Amino acid sequence: MSTLLVTGGAGFIGSNFVHLLVERTEHRVVVLDKLTYAGSYASLADLPPDRVCFVRGDICDASLVNDLVAVADAIVHFAAESHNDNSLANPRPFVETNIVGTYTLLEAARKHGTRFHHVSTDEVYGDLELDDPERFTETTPYHPSSPYSSTKAGSDLLVRAWVRSFGLRATISNCSNNYGPYQHVEKFIPRQITNVIDGVRPRLYGRGLNVRDWIHTEDHSAAVLTILERGAVGETYLIGADGERSNRDVVRTILEIMGEPADAYEHVADRPGHDLRYAIDSTKLRTELGWAPQYPDFRAGLEATVRWYRDNEPWWRPQKAAAEAKYARTGH
Ligand code: NAD
Ligand code: DAU
């Protein structure tokens, strides 16, 4: 049994990862989370206090980070500003948290010789044409588009430099679009589900032809745990579950599941610089570490996600009005 420091553990993917750790391992977990608008302590509230300890704080706070890293056997770093639309409106917090925050954690990990896993995104590779037969691999050149993805790319490069220059025992994973429980209602799938619950038509940016490569968040968590346990230090692993769908297909499926006409959606202004398509080739993770997704049926995963948002309105309701007010200001 060891102690894992999980940054961003009150966010969407981080909280799902902490649930998985409690269910599948014996590790003790220390969550460090600032509880920004995107973090929710309620996402962790049902977990046993003898296994999970919550610390509210900022990953840019070097003194706090040093104290927590000193007693950790490994760090799993999820904390980030994560939403592309927010990064277009105000990039500064993205530079601070994603770059300076990651730097702060790396310096503490270097000082204490702590194993480090950095959670990143496929968006660092930019986008693909709709008809491109290629998918992203670990050797695809970095070509990020937005302030969000460029700060994530910067954080990846910092991790690589700390491995090479200081011998840090680090791994990196770059994952595609996650869906599942505890995702903030600003994001595409929960926004549309909660809109339908509220009697509001889903909103598609532009023509809705952009493609995302969906993975259930529990599959992402299991992949991160696999890399933490068996990944080779210094290596990058891409995580994906062959889940490519156009945004229009996803909205139509949500509407069908929720008993509405499949075309009951609106087109709204497109996102500036909107990446066209992401697609992950996760062969390395599957062949070298033996990981495989357990939720390959996207429609079934979406049905379970719709049920979760119907059953957990007290969790998401407090976020909804503020998220929609933000979208109203940008014509989305
Ligand atoms: P999220 O926005 O839901 O959660 C982020 C969490 O980080 C929140 O709890 C927030 O309070 C916390 N946080 C933000 N700034 C902080 C700071 N300065 N100090 C401490 N905590 C801070 O994000 P998510 O969707 O769960 O993404 C988690 C990680 O996974 C991010 O690094 C993201 O880049 C990466 N990722 C996300 C996806 C996806 O589809 N959502 C896909 C691939 C990779
Ligand atoms: O690929 C991994 C990335 O996936 C992560 O790194 C990011 O943290 C995560 O937010 C996600 O980024 P996207 O920009 O792809 O996700 P988002 O949910 O914002 O949008 C998904 C797609 O849906 C995108 O093409 C924009 C579109 N969209 C989004 C919203 C909110 C709509 O058409 N309508 C909407 O209302």
Short mmCIF file of C-alpha atoms and ligand atoms in Angstrom, two decimals:
data_model
loop_
_atom_site.label_atom_id
_atom_site.label_comp_id
_atom_site.label_asym_id
_atom_site.label_seq_id
_atom_site.Cartn_x
_atom_site.Cartn_y
_atom_site.Cartn_z
CA MET A 1 0.00 0.00 0.00
CA SER A 2 1.29 3.47 -0.82
CA THR A 3 0.17 7.07 -0.80
CA LEU A 4 -0.81 8.69 -4.09
CA LEU A 5 -1.10 12.44 -4.47
CA VAL A 6 -3.87 13.09 -7.02
CA THR A 7 -4.06 16.68 -8.25
CA GLY A 8 -7.40 17.83 -9.64
CA GLY A 9 -9.10 14.92 -7.89
CA ALA A 10 -12.35 16.88 -7.43
CA GLY A 11 -12.70 17.41 -11.19
CA PHE A 12 -14.41 15.16 -13.72
CA ILE A 13 -11.69 12.66 -14.59
CA GLY A 14 -9.74 13.03 -11.35
CA SER A 15 -12.77 12.16 -9.19
CA ASN A 16 -13.57 9.13 -11.34
CA PHE A 17 -9.92 8.06 -10.97
CA VAL A 18 -10.08 8.40 -7.18
CA HIS A 19 -13.25 6.25 -7.13
CA LEU A 20 -11.42 3.62 -9.19
CA LEU A 21 -8.40 3.70 -6.85
CA VAL A 22 -10.64 3.11 -3.84
CA GLU A 23 -12.47 0.24 -5.57
CA ARG A 24 -9.53 -1.54 -7.19
CA THR A 25 -6.44 -0.83 -5.05
CA GLU A 26 -5.32 -0.52 -1.45
CA HIS A 27 -3.62 2.86 -1.97
CA ARG A 28 -4.21 5.81 0.29
CA VAL A 29 -5.13 8.91 -1.70
CA VAL A 30 -4.40 12.55 -0.98
CA VAL A 31 -6.40 14.84 -3.29
CA LEU A 32 -5.02 18.33 -3.92
CA ASP A 33 -7.62 20.52 -5.61
CA LYS A 34 -8.27 24.26 -5.70
CA LEU A 35 -12.02 23.76 -6.19
CA THR A 36 -12.29 26.20 -9.06
CA TYR A 37 -15.70 26.52 -10.73
CA ALA A 38 -14.92 23.07 -12.27
CA GLY A 39 -14.13 21.23 -9.04
CA SER A 40 -16.77 19.77 -6.77
CA TYR A 41 -16.15 18.26 -3.35
CA ALA A 42 -19.50 16.48 -3.76
CA SER A 43 -17.86 14.24 -6.37
CA LEU A 44 -15.77 12.67 -3.56
CA ALA A 45 -18.21 12.92 -0.67
CA ASP A 46 -19.18 9.21 -0.62
CA LEU A 47 -15.58 7.95 -0.32
CA PRO A 48 -14.16 6.51 2.93
CA PRO A 49 -12.16 9.10 4.93
CA ASP A 50 -9.60 6.48 5.99
CA ARG A 51 -8.67 6.06 2.31
CA VAL A 52 -9.12 9.55 0.85
CA CYS A 53 -7.87 12.80 2.35
CA PHE A 54 -8.89 16.09 0.71
CA VAL A 55 -6.67 19.20 0.70
CA ARG A 56 -8.02 22.40 -0.83
CA GLY A 57 -5.11 24.25 -2.41
CA ASP A 58 -3.38 25.47 -5.53
CA ILE A 59 -0.79 23.46 -7.46
CA CYS A 60 1.07 26.76 -7.97
CA ASP A 61 1.63 27.00 -4.18
CA ALA A 62 5.21 25.68 -3.96
CA SER A 63 5.29 25.38 -0.18
CA LEU A 64 2.03 23.38 0.05
CA VAL A 65 3.01 21.24 -2.92
CA ASN A 66 6.40 20.48 -1.36
CA ASP A 67 4.78 19.39 1.93
CA LEU A 68 2.35 17.04 0.15
CA VAL A 69 4.90 15.60 -2.26
CA ALA A 70 7.25 14.90 0.68
CA VAL A 71 4.81 12.26 2.01
CA ALA A 72 3.65 10.83 -1.34
CA ASP A 73 4.99 7.73 -3.11
CA ALA A 74 3.66 8.90 -6.48
CA ILE A 75 1.88 11.87 -8.05
CA VAL A 76 -0.91 11.57 -10.60
CA HIS A 77 -1.40 15.01 -12.10
CA PHE A 78 -4.89 15.78 -13.45
CA ALA A 79 -5.32 19.40 -12.26
CA ALA A 80 -5.77 21.81 -15.14
CA GLU A 81 -7.92 24.47 -16.64
CA SER A 82 -9.59 22.15 -19.13
CA HIS A 83 -12.16 23.95 -21.29
CA ASN A 84 -11.24 25.26 -24.75
CA ASP A 85 -14.01 27.88 -24.87
CA ASN A 86 -12.85 29.39 -21.55
CA SER A 87 -9.29 29.50 -22.83
CA LEU A 88 -10.43 31.61 -25.79
CA ALA A 89 -12.19 34.07 -23.48
CA ASN A 90 -9.37 34.32 -20.89
CA PRO A 91 -6.11 32.39 -21.43
CA ARG A 92 -4.31 33.56 -18.28
CA PRO A 93 -5.49 30.89 -15.79
CA PHE A 94 -4.50 28.28 -18.37
CA VAL A 95 -0.92 29.55 -18.46
CA GLU A 96 -0.80 29.74 -14.66
CA THR A 97 -2.30 26.36 -13.77
CA ASN A 98 -1.30 24.24 -16.74
CA ILE A 99 2.25 25.54 -17.11
CA VAL A 100 3.33 27.14 -13.81
CA GLY A 101 1.36 24.58 -11.78
CA THR A 102 2.92 21.66 -13.62
CA TYR A 103 6.37 23.23 -13.21
CA THR A 104 5.75 23.60 -9.46
CA LEU A 105 4.82 19.91 -9.14
CA LEU A 106 7.80 18.83 -11.23
CA GLU A 107 10.23 20.73 -9.03
CA ALA A 108 8.79 19.10 -5.90
CA ALA A 109 8.91 15.65 -7.54
CA ARG A 110 12.54 16.27 -8.53
CA LYS A 111 13.47 17.32 -5.00
CA HIS A 112 11.89 14.23 -3.42
CA GLY A 113 12.61 11.75 -6.24
CA THR A 114 8.88 11.01 -6.58
CA ARG A 115 7.31 8.98 -9.41
CA PHE A 116 5.16 11.30 -11.56
CA HIS A 117 2.36 10.60 -14.01
CA HIS A 118 1.22 13.49 -16.16
CA VAL A 119 -2.32 13.37 -17.59
CA SER A 120 -2.58 15.13 -20.93
CA THR A 121 -4.71 15.38 -24.03
CA ASP A 122 -4.72 14.35 -27.69
CA GLU A 123 -5.30 18.03 -28.52
CA VAL A 124 -1.55 18.65 -28.31
CA TYR A 125 -1.35 17.07 -31.79
CA GLY A 126 -3.72 19.60 -33.40
CA ASP A 127 -6.39 18.17 -35.68
CA LEU A 128 -6.90 15.81 -38.63
CA GLU A 129 -8.89 16.15 -41.85
CA LEU A 130 -12.20 14.26 -41.79
CA ASP A 131 -11.00 11.87 -44.52
CA ASP A 132 -7.41 11.44 -43.27
CA PRO A 133 -6.72 7.69 -42.88
CA GLU A 134 -4.06 8.48 -40.24
CA ARG A 135 -4.68 8.70 -36.48
CA PHE A 136 -2.51 10.30 -33.79
CA THR A 137 0.35 8.16 -32.48
CA GLU A 138 3.08 8.77 -29.90
CA THR A 139 5.34 10.14 -32.68
CA THR A 140 2.88 12.65 -34.19
CA PRO A 141 4.43 16.15 -34.05
CA TYR A 142 2.93 18.64 -31.61
CA HIS A 143 0.69 21.23 -33.32
CA PRO A 144 -1.78 22.62 -30.74
CA SER A 145 -4.48 25.09 -31.82
CA SER A 146 -6.02 26.77 -28.76
CA PRO A 147 -4.67 28.46 -25.63
CA TYR A 148 -5.85 25.35 -23.71
CA SER A 149 -4.11 22.82 -25.93
CA SER A 150 -0.94 24.90 -26.27
CA THR A 151 -0.59 25.14 -22.47
CA LYS A 152 -1.12 21.37 -22.21
CA ALA A 153 1.54 20.91 -24.91
CA GLY A 154 3.85 23.18 -22.91
CA SER A 155 3.25 21.11 -19.77
CA ASP A 156 4.05 17.88 -21.65
CA LEU A 157 7.33 19.37 -22.86
CA LEU A 158 8.25 20.42 -19.32
CA VAL A 159 7.71 16.83 -18.14
CA ARG A 160 9.89 15.49 -20.97
CA ALA A 161 12.64 17.97 -20.08
CA TRP A 162 12.55 16.96 -16.39
CA VAL A 163 12.91 13.31 -17.43
CA ARG A 164 15.86 13.97 -19.70
CA SER A 165 17.66 16.68 -17.71
CA PHE A 166 17.01 15.54 -14.14
CA GLY A 167 16.19 11.83 -14.48
CA LEU A 168 12.65 12.34 -13.14
CA ARG A 169 10.71 9.04 -13.09
CA ALA A 170 7.78 10.29 -15.16
CA THR A 171 5.28 8.99 -17.69
CA ILE A 172 2.80 10.92 -19.85
CA SER A 173 -0.58 9.91 -21.25
CA ASN A 174 -2.53 11.75 -23.95
CA CYS A 175 -6.19 10.78 -24.03
CA SER A 176 -9.13 11.56 -26.30
CA ASN A 177 -12.53 13.02 -25.28
CA ASN A 178 -13.93 11.52 -22.07
CA TYR A 179 -17.59 11.12 -21.16
CA GLY A 180 -19.34 9.72 -18.09
CA PRO A 181 -20.49 10.77 -14.60
CA TYR A 182 -19.31 13.91 -12.76
CA GLN A 183 -18.49 15.88 -15.95
CA HIS A 184 -19.10 19.63 -15.70
CA VAL A 185 -22.19 20.83 -17.61
CA GLU A 186 -20.10 23.25 -19.68
CA LYS A 187 -18.79 20.26 -21.68
CA PHE A 188 -20.54 19.03 -24.83
CA ILE A 189 -22.31 15.83 -23.72
CA PRO A 190 -23.53 16.93 -20.24
CA ARG A 191 -24.53 20.32 -21.64
CA GLN A 192 -26.83 18.71 -24.19
CA ILE A 193 -28.27 16.12 -21.74
CA THR A 194 -29.07 18.80 -19.16
CA ASN A 195 -30.45 21.11 -21.84
CA VAL A 196 -32.90 18.40 -22.90
CA ILE A 197 -33.86 17.82 -19.24
CA ASP A 198 -34.54 21.59 -19.06
CA GLY A 199 -36.59 21.56 -22.28
CA VAL A 200 -33.89 23.48 -24.21
CA ARG A 201 -32.74 22.32 -27.65
CA PRO A 202 -29.11 21.07 -27.85
CA ARG A 203 -26.59 23.47 -29.39
CA LEU A 204 -24.26 22.36 -32.18
CA TYR A 205 -21.28 24.54 -33.04
CA GLY A 206 -21.12 25.31 -36.76
CA ARG A 207 -22.36 22.47 -38.98
CA GLY A 208 -21.76 19.83 -36.31
CA LEU A 209 -19.45 17.81 -38.55
CA ASN A 210 -16.41 17.98 -36.23
CA VAL A 211 -15.36 14.55 -34.99
CA ARG A 212 -14.29 13.59 -31.48
CA ASP A 213 -12.95 10.18 -30.39
CA TRP A 214 -15.03 9.30 -27.32
CA ILE A 215 -13.85 7.13 -24.43
CA HIS A 216 -15.68 6.29 -21.21
CA THR A 217 -13.89 7.99 -18.34
CA GLU A 218 -13.56 4.70 -16.41
CA ASP A 219 -11.54 3.31 -19.31
CA HIS A 220 -9.29 6.37 -19.11
CA SER A 221 -8.85 5.86 -15.35
CA ALA A 222 -7.97 2.18 -15.79
CA ALA A 223 -5.42 3.13 -18.45
CA VAL A 224 -3.78 5.71 -16.17
CA LEU A 225 -3.56 3.14 -13.36
CA THR A 226 -2.02 0.62 -15.78
CA ILE A 227 0.61 3.14 -16.88
CA LEU A 228 1.34 4.10 -13.29
CA GLU A 229 1.87 0.44 -12.37
CA ARG A 230 3.55 -0.92 -15.50
CA GLY A 231 4.52 2.00 -17.78
CA ALA A 232 8.17 2.53 -18.69
CA VAL A 233 9.69 5.69 -17.22
CA GLY A 234 10.16 8.41 -19.82
CA GLU A 235 7.49 6.98 -22.12
CA THR A 236 4.32 8.51 -23.53
CA TYR A 237 1.17 6.42 -24.06
CA LEU A 238 -1.87 7.43 -26.11
CA ILE A 239 -5.25 6.42 -24.65
CA GLY A 240 -8.27 5.94 -26.91
CA ALA A 241 -11.14 3.51 -27.47
CA ASP A 242 -11.90 3.79 -31.23
CA GLY A 243 -14.91 5.99 -30.49
CA GLU A 244 -14.95 8.45 -33.41
CA ARG A 245 -18.33 10.19 -33.86
CA SER A 246 -19.38 13.53 -35.38
CA ASN A 247 -20.90 15.99 -32.94
CA ARG A 248 -24.13 15.81 -34.92
CA ASP A 249 -24.29 12.02 -34.48
CA VAL A 250 -23.72 12.38 -30.74
CA VAL A 251 -26.51 14.96 -30.38
CA ARG A 252 -28.91 12.85 -32.44
CA THR A 253 -28.14 9.81 -30.26
CA ILE A 254 -28.70 11.80 -27.04
CA LEU A 255 -32.05 13.05 -28.37
CA GLU A 256 -33.13 9.52 -29.34
CA ILE A 257 -32.13 8.11 -25.93
CA MET A 258 -34.06 10.90 -24.21
CA GLY A 259 -37.21 10.29 -26.28
CA GLU A 260 -37.01 13.46 -28.40
CA PRO A 261 -36.98 13.84 -32.22
CA ALA A 262 -33.40 13.28 -33.44
CA ASP A 263 -33.37 16.61 -35.30
CA ALA A 264 -34.56 18.77 -32.36
CA TYR A 265 -31.28 20.71 -32.10
CA GLU A 266 -30.02 24.20 -33.01
CA HIS A 267 -26.92 25.28 -34.92
CA VAL A 268 -25.05 28.11 -33.16
CA ALA A 269 -21.89 30.13 -33.84
CA ASP A 270 -18.79 28.01 -34.43
CA ARG A 271 -15.84 27.95 -32.00
CA PRO A 272 -12.97 30.11 -33.33
CA GLY A 273 -10.12 27.87 -34.54
CA HIS A 274 -12.35 24.81 -33.94
CA ASP A 275 -10.31 21.59 -34.33
CA LEU A 276 -11.92 19.43 -37.01
CA ARG A 277 -11.15 15.88 -35.93
CA TYR A 278 -9.24 13.94 -33.27
CA ALA A 279 -8.47 10.22 -33.58
CA ILE A 280 -6.22 8.09 -31.40
CA ASP A 281 -4.20 4.99 -32.25
CA SER A 282 -3.71 3.33 -28.85
CA THR A 283 -1.79 0.29 -30.15
CA LYS A 284 1.24 0.93 -27.93
CA LEU A 285 -0.79 0.96 -24.70
CA ARG A 286 -2.72 -2.14 -25.75
CA THR A 287 0.23 -4.22 -26.94
CA GLU A 288 2.95 -3.16 -24.47
CA LEU A 289 0.84 -2.83 -21.30
CA GLY A 290 -2.17 -5.05 -22.09
CA TRP A 291 -4.84 -2.38 -21.53
CA ALA A 292 -8.19 -2.67 -23.34
CA PRO A 293 -11.37 -0.59 -23.00
CA GLN A 294 -14.20 -2.16 -21.02
CA TYR A 295 -16.88 0.21 -22.39
CA PRO A 296 -16.58 -0.22 -26.19
CA ASP A 297 -20.35 0.31 -26.74
CA PHE A 298 -20.69 4.11 -26.96
CA ARG A 299 -24.50 4.12 -27.10
CA ALA A 300 -24.73 1.96 -23.95
CA GLY A 301 -22.24 4.26 -22.19
CA LEU A 302 -24.27 7.29 -23.26
CA GLU A 303 -27.50 5.71 -21.98
CA ALA A 304 -25.85 5.15 -18.58
CA THR A 305 -24.57 8.75 -18.63
CA VAL A 306 -28.06 10.11 -19.40
CA ARG A 307 -29.39 8.05 -16.46
CA TRP A 308 -26.65 9.46 -14.21
CA TYR A 309 -27.56 13.09 -15.03
CA ARG A 310 -31.28 12.36 -14.60
CA ASP A 311 -30.56 10.74 -11.19
CA ASN A 312 -28.05 13.32 -9.94
CA GLU A 313 -29.63 16.70 -10.61
CA PRO A 314 -28.56 18.09 -7.18
CA TRP A 315 -24.93 17.49 -8.30
CA TRP A 316 -25.13 19.48 -11.57
CA ARG A 317 -27.97 21.94 -11.04
CA PRO A 318 -25.84 24.53 -9.12
CA GLN A 319 -23.46 24.80 -12.15
CA LYS A 320 -26.02 25.06 -14.92
CA ALA A 321 -27.17 28.70 -14.91
CA ALA A 322 -23.62 30.10 -14.73
CA ALA A 323 -22.43 27.81 -17.54
CA GLU A 324 -25.31 28.86 -19.80
CA ALA A 325 -24.82 32.55 -18.95
CA LYS A 326 -21.19 32.22 -20.12
CA TYR A 327 -22.32 30.63 -23.38
CA ALA A 328 -24.95 33.32 -23.94
CA ARG A 329 -22.20 35.97 -23.91
CA THR A 330 -20.37 34.26 -26.82
CA GLY A 331 -23.41 33.39 -28.92
CA HIS A 332 -23.15 29.68 -28.12
P1 NAD B 1 -11.98 19.42 -14.97
O1 NAD B 1 -11.99 20.84 -15.42
O2 NAD B 1 -13.27 18.70 -14.82
O3 NAD B 1 -11.22 19.31 -13.56
C1 NAD B 1 -10.05 20.01 -13.28
C2 NAD B 1 -9.84 19.99 -11.76
O4 NAD B 1 -8.60 20.67 -11.49
C3 NAD B 1 -10.93 20.73 -10.99
O5 NAD B 1 -11.34 19.97 -9.88
C4 NAD B 1 -10.26 22.02 -10.55
O6 NAD B 1 -10.78 22.54 -9.33
C5 NAD B 1 -8.82 21.59 -10.43
N1 NAD B 1 -7.87 22.71 -10.56
C6 NAD B 1 -7.84 23.64 -11.54
N2 NAD B 1 -6.84 24.51 -11.31
C7 NAD B 1 -6.19 24.08 -10.20
C8 NAD B 1 -5.07 24.55 -9.47
N3 NAD B 1 -4.41 25.65 -9.86
N4 NAD B 1 -4.68 23.88 -8.38
C9 NAD B 1 -5.36 22.76 -7.96
N5 NAD B 1 -6.43 22.28 -8.60
C10 NAD B 1 -6.85 22.94 -9.71
O7 NAD B 1 -11.02 18.66 -15.98
P2 NAD B 1 -11.08 17.16 -16.52
O8 NAD B 1 -11.93 17.13 -17.73
O9 NAD B 1 -11.36 16.25 -15.39
O10 NAD B 1 -9.56 16.98 -16.99
C11 NAD B 1 -8.59 16.49 -16.08
C12 NAD B 1 -7.25 16.36 -16.80
O11 NAD B 1 -7.40 15.46 -17.90
C13 NAD B 1 -6.75 17.67 -17.40
O12 NAD B 1 -5.35 17.71 -17.24
C14 NAD B 1 -7.11 17.57 -18.87
O13 NAD B 1 -6.22 18.31 -19.67
C15 NAD B 1 -6.97 16.09 -19.10
N6 NAD B 1 -7.79 15.52 -20.19
C16 NAD B 1 -9.14 15.74 -20.21
C17 NAD B 1 -9.92 15.12 -21.21
C18 NAD B 1 -11.42 15.30 -21.26
O14 NAD B 1 -12.05 14.81 -22.18
N7 NAD B 1 -12.04 15.97 -20.31
C19 NAD B 1 -9.29 14.31 -22.16
C20 NAD B 1 -7.90 14.13 -22.11
C21 NAD B 1 -7.17 14.72 -21.10
O1 DAU B 2 -9.70 15.68 -26.79
C1 DAU B 2 -9.56 15.81 -25.41
C2 DAU B 2 -10.17 17.12 -24.96
O2 DAU B 2 -11.58 16.95 -25.02
C3 DAU B 2 -9.74 17.51 -23.54
O3 DAU B 2 -8.37 17.78 -23.55
C4 DAU B 2 -10.51 18.75 -23.06
O4 DAU B 2 -10.17 19.02 -21.71
C5 DAU B 2 -11.99 18.45 -23.16
O5 DAU B 2 -12.74 19.60 -22.78
C6 DAU B 2 -12.35 18.05 -24.59
O6 DAU B 2 -12.16 19.16 -25.49
P1 DAU B 2 -13.25 19.53 -26.62
O7 DAU B 2 -13.09 20.94 -26.97
O8 DAU B 2 -13.22 18.50 -27.71
O9 DAU B 2 -14.60 19.26 -25.74
P2 DAU B 2 -16.00 20.03 -25.62
O10 DAU B 2 -16.85 19.19 -24.74
O11 DAU B 2 -15.84 21.46 -25.28
O12 DAU B 2 -16.58 19.96 -27.11
C7 DAU B 2 -16.68 18.74 -27.82
C8 DAU B 2 -17.11 19.08 -29.24
O13 DAU B 2 -18.45 19.56 -29.23
C9 DAU B 2 -16.28 20.17 -29.89
O14 DAU B 2 -16.16 19.87 -31.29
C10 DAU B 2 -17.13 21.44 -29.71
C11 DAU B 2 -18.54 20.89 -29.78
N1 DAU B 2 -19.56 21.59 -28.99
C12 DAU B 2 -19.31 21.88 -27.68
C13 DAU B 2 -20.28 22.47 -26.90
C14 DAU B 2 -20.02 22.81 -25.44
C15 DAU B 2 -20.81 21.84 -29.55
O15 DAU B 2 -21.06 21.56 -30.76
N2 DAU B 2 -21.78 22.42 -28.78
C16 DAU B 2 -21.57 22.74 -27.47
O16 DAU B 2 -22.51 23.25 -26.81
#
